[in-house]
XYZ file of C-alpha atoms in Angstrom:
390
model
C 81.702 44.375 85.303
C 85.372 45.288 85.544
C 87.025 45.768 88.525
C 89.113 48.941 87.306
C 87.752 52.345 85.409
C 89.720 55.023 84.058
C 87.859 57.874 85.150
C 87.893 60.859 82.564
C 86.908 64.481 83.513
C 85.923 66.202 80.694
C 86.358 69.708 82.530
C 89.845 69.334 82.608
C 89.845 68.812 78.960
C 88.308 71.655 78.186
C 90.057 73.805 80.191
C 93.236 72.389 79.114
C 92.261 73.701 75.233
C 90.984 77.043 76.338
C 94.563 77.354 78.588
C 96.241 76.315 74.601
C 93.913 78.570 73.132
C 95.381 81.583 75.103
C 99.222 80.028 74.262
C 98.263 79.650 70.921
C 97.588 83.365 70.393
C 96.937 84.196 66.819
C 97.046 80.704 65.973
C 93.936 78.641 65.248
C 93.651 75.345 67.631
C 93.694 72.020 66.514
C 92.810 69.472 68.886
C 94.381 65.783 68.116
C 92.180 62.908 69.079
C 93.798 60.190 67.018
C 94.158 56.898 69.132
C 90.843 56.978 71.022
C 91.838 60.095 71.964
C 94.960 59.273 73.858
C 92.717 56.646 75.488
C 90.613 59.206 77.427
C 87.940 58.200 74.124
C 87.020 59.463 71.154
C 84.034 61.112 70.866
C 83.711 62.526 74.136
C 86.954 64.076 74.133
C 86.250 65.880 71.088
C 83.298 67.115 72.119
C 84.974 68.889 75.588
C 88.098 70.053 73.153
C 85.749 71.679 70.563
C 83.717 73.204 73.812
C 86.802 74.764 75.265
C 88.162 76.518 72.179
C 89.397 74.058 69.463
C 88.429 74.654 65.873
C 89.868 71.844 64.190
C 90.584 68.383 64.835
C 92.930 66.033 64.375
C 92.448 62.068 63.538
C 95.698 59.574 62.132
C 92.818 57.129 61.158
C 90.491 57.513 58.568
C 88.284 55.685 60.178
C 88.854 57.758 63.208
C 87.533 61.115 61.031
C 84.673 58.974 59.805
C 83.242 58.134 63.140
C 83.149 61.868 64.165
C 81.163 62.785 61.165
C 79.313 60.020 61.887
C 78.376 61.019 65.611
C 77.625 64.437 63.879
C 80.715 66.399 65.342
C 80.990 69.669 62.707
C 83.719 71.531 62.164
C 87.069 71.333 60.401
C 88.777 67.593 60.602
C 91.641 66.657 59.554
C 93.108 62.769 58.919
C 96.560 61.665 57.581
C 97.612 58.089 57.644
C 96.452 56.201 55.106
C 97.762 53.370 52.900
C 96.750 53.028 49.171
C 93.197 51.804 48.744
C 91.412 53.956 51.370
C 88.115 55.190 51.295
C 89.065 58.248 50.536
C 85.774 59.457 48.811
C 83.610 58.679 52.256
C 86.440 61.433 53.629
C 85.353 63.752 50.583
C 82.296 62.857 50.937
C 82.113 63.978 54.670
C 84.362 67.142 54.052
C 86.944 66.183 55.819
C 90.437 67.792 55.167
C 92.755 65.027 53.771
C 96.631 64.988 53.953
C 98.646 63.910 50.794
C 102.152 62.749 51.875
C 102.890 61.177 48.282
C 102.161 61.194 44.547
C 100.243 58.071 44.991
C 98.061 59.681 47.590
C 97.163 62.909 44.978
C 96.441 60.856 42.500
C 93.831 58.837 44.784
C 92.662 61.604 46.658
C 91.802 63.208 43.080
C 89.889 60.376 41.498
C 88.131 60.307 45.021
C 86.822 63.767 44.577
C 85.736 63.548 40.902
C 83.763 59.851 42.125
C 82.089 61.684 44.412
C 81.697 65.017 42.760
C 82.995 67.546 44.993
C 86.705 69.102 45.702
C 88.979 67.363 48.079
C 90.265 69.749 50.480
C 94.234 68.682 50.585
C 96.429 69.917 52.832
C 100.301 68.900 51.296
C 102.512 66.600 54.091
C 106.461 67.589 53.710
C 109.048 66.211 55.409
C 110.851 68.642 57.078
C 113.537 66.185 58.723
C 111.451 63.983 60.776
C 112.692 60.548 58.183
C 108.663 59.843 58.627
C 105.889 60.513 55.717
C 105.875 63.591 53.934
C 107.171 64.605 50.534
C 110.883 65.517 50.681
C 111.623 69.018 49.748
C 113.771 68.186 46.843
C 110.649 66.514 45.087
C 108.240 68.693 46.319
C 107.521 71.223 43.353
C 106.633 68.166 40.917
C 104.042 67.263 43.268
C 102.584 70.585 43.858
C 102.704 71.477 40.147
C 100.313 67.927 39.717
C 98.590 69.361 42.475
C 97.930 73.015 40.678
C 97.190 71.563 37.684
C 94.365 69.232 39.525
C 93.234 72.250 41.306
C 92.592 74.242 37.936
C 90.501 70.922 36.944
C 88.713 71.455 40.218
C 89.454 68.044 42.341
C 91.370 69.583 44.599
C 92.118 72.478 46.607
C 95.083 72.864 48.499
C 94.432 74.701 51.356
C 97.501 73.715 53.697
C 100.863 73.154 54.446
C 102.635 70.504 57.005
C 105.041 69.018 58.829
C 106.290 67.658 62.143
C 108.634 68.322 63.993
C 111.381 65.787 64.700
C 113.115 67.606 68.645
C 110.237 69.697 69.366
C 110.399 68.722 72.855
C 113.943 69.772 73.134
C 112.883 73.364 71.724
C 116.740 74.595 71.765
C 118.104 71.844 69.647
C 119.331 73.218 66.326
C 117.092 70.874 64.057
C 114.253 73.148 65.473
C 115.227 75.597 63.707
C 116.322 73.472 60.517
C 112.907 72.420 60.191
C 111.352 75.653 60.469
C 113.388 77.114 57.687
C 112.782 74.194 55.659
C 109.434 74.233 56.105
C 108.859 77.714 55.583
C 110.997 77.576 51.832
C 108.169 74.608 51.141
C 105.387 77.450 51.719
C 106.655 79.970 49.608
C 107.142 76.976 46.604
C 103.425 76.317 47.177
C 102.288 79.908 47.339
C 104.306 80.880 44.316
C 103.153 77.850 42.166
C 99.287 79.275 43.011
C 98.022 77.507 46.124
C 96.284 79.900 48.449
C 96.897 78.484 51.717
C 94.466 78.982 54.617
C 96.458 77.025 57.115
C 100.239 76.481 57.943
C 100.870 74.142 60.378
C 103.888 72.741 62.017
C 103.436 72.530 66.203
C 102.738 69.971 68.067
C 102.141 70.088 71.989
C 105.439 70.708 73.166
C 105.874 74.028 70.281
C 102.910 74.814 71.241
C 104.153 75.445 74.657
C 107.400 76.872 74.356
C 107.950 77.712 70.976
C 105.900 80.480 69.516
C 107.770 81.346 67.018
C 106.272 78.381 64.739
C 102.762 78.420 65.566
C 102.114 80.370 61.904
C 97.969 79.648 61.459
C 97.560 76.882 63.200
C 98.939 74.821 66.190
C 98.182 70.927 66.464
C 98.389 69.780 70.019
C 97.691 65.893 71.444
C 98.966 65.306 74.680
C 98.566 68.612 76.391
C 94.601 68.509 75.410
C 94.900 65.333 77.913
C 96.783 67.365 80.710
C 99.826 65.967 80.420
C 103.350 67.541 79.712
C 104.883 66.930 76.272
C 108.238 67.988 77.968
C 108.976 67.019 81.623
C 112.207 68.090 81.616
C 110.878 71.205 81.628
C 108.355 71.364 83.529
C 104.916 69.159 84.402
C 101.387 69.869 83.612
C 100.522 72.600 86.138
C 103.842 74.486 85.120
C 101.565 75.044 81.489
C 98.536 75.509 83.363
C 96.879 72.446 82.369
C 95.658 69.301 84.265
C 95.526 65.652 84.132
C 92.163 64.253 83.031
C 92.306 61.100 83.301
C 92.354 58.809 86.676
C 93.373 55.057 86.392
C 91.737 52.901 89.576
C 90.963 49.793 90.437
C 89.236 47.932 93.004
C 91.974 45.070 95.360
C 90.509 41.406 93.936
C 91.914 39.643 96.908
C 93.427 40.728 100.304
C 96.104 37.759 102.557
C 98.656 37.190 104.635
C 101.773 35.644 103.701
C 105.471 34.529 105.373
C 108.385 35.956 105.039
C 110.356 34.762 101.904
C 106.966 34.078 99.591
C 108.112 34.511 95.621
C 105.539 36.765 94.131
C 103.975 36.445 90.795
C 106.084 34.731 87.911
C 109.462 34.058 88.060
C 109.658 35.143 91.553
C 111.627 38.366 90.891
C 110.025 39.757 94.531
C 110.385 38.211 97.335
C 108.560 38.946 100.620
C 111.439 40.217 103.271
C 109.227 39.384 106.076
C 105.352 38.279 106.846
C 103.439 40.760 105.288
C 100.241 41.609 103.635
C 99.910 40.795 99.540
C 96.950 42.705 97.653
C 96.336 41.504 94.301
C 95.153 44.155 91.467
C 93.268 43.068 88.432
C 94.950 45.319 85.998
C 97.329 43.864 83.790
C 99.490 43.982 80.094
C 96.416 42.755 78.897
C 94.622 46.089 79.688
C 97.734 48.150 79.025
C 100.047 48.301 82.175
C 103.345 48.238 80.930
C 104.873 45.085 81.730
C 107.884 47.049 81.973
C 106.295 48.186 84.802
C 107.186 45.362 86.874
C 109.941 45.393 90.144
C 113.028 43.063 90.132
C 116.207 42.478 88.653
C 117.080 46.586 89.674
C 113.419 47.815 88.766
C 111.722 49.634 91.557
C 108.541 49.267 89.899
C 105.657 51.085 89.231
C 104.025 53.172 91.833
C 100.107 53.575 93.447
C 98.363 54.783 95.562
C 96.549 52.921 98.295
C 94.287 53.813 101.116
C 92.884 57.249 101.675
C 92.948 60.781 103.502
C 95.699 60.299 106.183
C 96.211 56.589 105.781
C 96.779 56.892 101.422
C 100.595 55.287 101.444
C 102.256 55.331 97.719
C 103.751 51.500 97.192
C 104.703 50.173 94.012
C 104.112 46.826 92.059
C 106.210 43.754 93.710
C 107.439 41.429 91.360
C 105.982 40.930 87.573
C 103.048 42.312 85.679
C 100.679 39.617 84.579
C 97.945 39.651 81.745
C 95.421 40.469 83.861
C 96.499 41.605 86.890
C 99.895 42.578 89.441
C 101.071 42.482 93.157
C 101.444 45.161 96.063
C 103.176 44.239 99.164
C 100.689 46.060 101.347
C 103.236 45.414 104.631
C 102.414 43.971 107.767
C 99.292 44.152 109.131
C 98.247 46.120 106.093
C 94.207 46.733 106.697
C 92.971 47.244 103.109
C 90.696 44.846 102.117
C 89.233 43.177 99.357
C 87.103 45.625 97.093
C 89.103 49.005 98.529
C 90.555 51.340 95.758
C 93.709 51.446 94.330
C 94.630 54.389 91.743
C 97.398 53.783 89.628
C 97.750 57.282 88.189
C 95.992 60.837 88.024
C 96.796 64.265 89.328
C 99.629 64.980 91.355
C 97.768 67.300 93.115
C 95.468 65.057 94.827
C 98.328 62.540 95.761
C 98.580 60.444 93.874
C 100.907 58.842 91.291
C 101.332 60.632 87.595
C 101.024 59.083 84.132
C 104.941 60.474 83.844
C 105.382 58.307 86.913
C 104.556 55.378 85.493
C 106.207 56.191 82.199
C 109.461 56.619 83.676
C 109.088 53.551 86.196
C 108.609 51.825 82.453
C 111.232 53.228 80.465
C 108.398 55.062 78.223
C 106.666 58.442 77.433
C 103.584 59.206 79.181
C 101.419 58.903 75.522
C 102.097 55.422 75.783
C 100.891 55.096 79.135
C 97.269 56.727 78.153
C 97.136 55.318 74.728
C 97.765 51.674 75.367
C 95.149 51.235 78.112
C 92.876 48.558 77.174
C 89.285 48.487 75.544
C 88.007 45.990 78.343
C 88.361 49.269 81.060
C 85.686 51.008 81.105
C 85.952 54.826 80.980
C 83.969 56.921 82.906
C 83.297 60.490 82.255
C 82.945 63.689 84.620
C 81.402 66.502 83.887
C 79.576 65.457 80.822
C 77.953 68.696 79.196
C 76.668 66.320 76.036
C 75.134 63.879 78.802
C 74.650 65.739 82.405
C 72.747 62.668 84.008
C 75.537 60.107 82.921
């Protein structure tokens, strides 16, 4: 029993992927679910992505990839962060699509397909600009002619092309356009050295929104699956069409009155201005919430929402964010009580606080709000076509 959910609505995500599968176009759709799926879980969220239009997923893990094979989820599924040593013929042996951002990772992604006795289906990382993995364009052609060659032997196939972008949610900045043009010289080395590419892929969420230019065959977005907007500065989820799916509450642990000048939680950085009304909110770092989140020393803090209908009041967090739990100042005479609901974050529309809220109280990006929220909360899921009585 915890006293806080994060409640997920599984509608929302597929809606979100059938509003990306319109964007998208031509494009083919897929849906990233690395990292739990942005906390909203795995499995599930797969599930609702591949049921509203998605044709490909997305996994960092290889262990991530595994489990959805496991679970029985078809389709195309791609992984690509791996370190030497990785059990790379369970990923053949599952057919799932396997990046190579190095020579090493050819080389083992070949002997993994000739253990197991079937052709690797590679898709070729390059690094465009980002300074992350990939194979830098000046050494690409030596890897792709090792990659032809292992082709014509039959352990591999390459049958994509990718990158990332490094300012693709500032879709104006000129190393957009770099990257593009950098990326598209590395397709026409790899389609004029013999690799017949089925996919090209270089958007993420925010491309996929504004930049259409660069979906090519196949657009790769993460946070907008989730509802959320990969560029607020441009506009916020229901600008896109798409809408938050996940709702953060929890349930007040203990309700009292307190004097005026009372230093709250460690190091005292709030201080009660007059007799008032502390609740006390077991969520804490320990389950995700930003410590950053905390008021003092200039901080506003995070906000929530307390209360409901006409008497729902948006306060946010006095003084510091503690493993396991944080402070409201719910004013004088407050009348919540023990047990009433708080929600930390959801959709704007119904009142409440945002994840991009709580990012910028934090001095983050909403993905880090979703993704770090702890194994101990329990998710709950709405509108569960796998499992309608859950």
């Amino acid at each position: 029993m915890h006293p806080a959910r994060a409640v997920v609505d599984l509608a929302a995500i597929r809606g979100n992927v059938t509003c990306l599968v319109e964007r998208a176009q031509h494009a083919e759709v897929m849906a990233v679910v690395k990292a739990d799926a942005y906390g909203h879980g795995l499995l599930p969220a797969a599930r609702a992505a591949l049921a509203g239009g998605a044709t490909w997923l997305g996994t960092a893990q290889v262990s991530e990839a595994l489990e959805l094979r496991a679970a029985g989820i078809g389709g195309r599924i791609l992984t690509w962060l791996y370190a030497p040593g990785a059990p790379l013929a369970d990923l053949v042996r599952a057919d799932v699509d396997v990046s190579v951002a190095a020579p090493w990772a050819l080389d083992e992604v070949a002997a993994a397909a000739r253990t197991v006795g079937r052709t690797a289906r590679v898709h070729v990382k390059v690094d465009t600009g980002l300074g992350r993995n990939g194979i830098l364009p000046q050494h690409l052609e030596e890897v792709l002619v090792e990659a032809v060659r292992l082709q014509a032997e039959g352990a591999i196939s390459v049958v994509g092309i990718w990158s990332h972008f490094a300012l693709a949610d500032e879709p104006t900045h000129p190393t957009v356009l770099a990257q593009a043009g950098v990326f598209e010289d590395a397709v026409r080395t790899a389609e004029r050295l013999g690799c017949a590419l089925e996919v090209r892929h270089l958007a993420n969420s925010a491309a996929t929104l504004t930049n259409p230019r660069v979906h090519y065959d196949l657009v790769r977005p993460g946070l907008a699956v989730y509802g959320l907007s990969p560029v607020p500065q441009l506009g916020g989820p229901g600008d896109f069409g798409l809408r938050p799916a996940m709702t953060l509450e929890a349930r007040l642990a203990t309700v009292k009155e307190v004097p005026a000048g009372q230093g709250v939680s460690y190091g005292h950085q709030y201080t009660t201005p007059a007799a008032t009304v502390l609740g006390d909110v077991p969520l804490g770092y320990a389950d995700g919430i930003p410590r950053h989140a905390s008021s003092g020393a200039g901080a506003p803090g995070a906000p929530v929402r307390v209360g409901d209908g006409s008497a729902a009041r948006v306060l946010r967090i006095a003084g510091r964010v503690c493993m396991d739990q944080f402070m409201l100042d719910l004013g004088p005479g407050a009348a919540e009580q023990a047990g009433d609901t708080v929600v930390l974050f959801g959709d704007h529309r119904l009142g409440v606080p945002t994840a991009q809220d709580w990012a910028e109280a934090a001095g983050t990006i909403s993905y880090e709000i979703t993704t770090r929220l702890g194994a101990r909360v329990p998710r709950v899921y709405l509108n569960d076509e796998e499992n309608p009585v859950a």
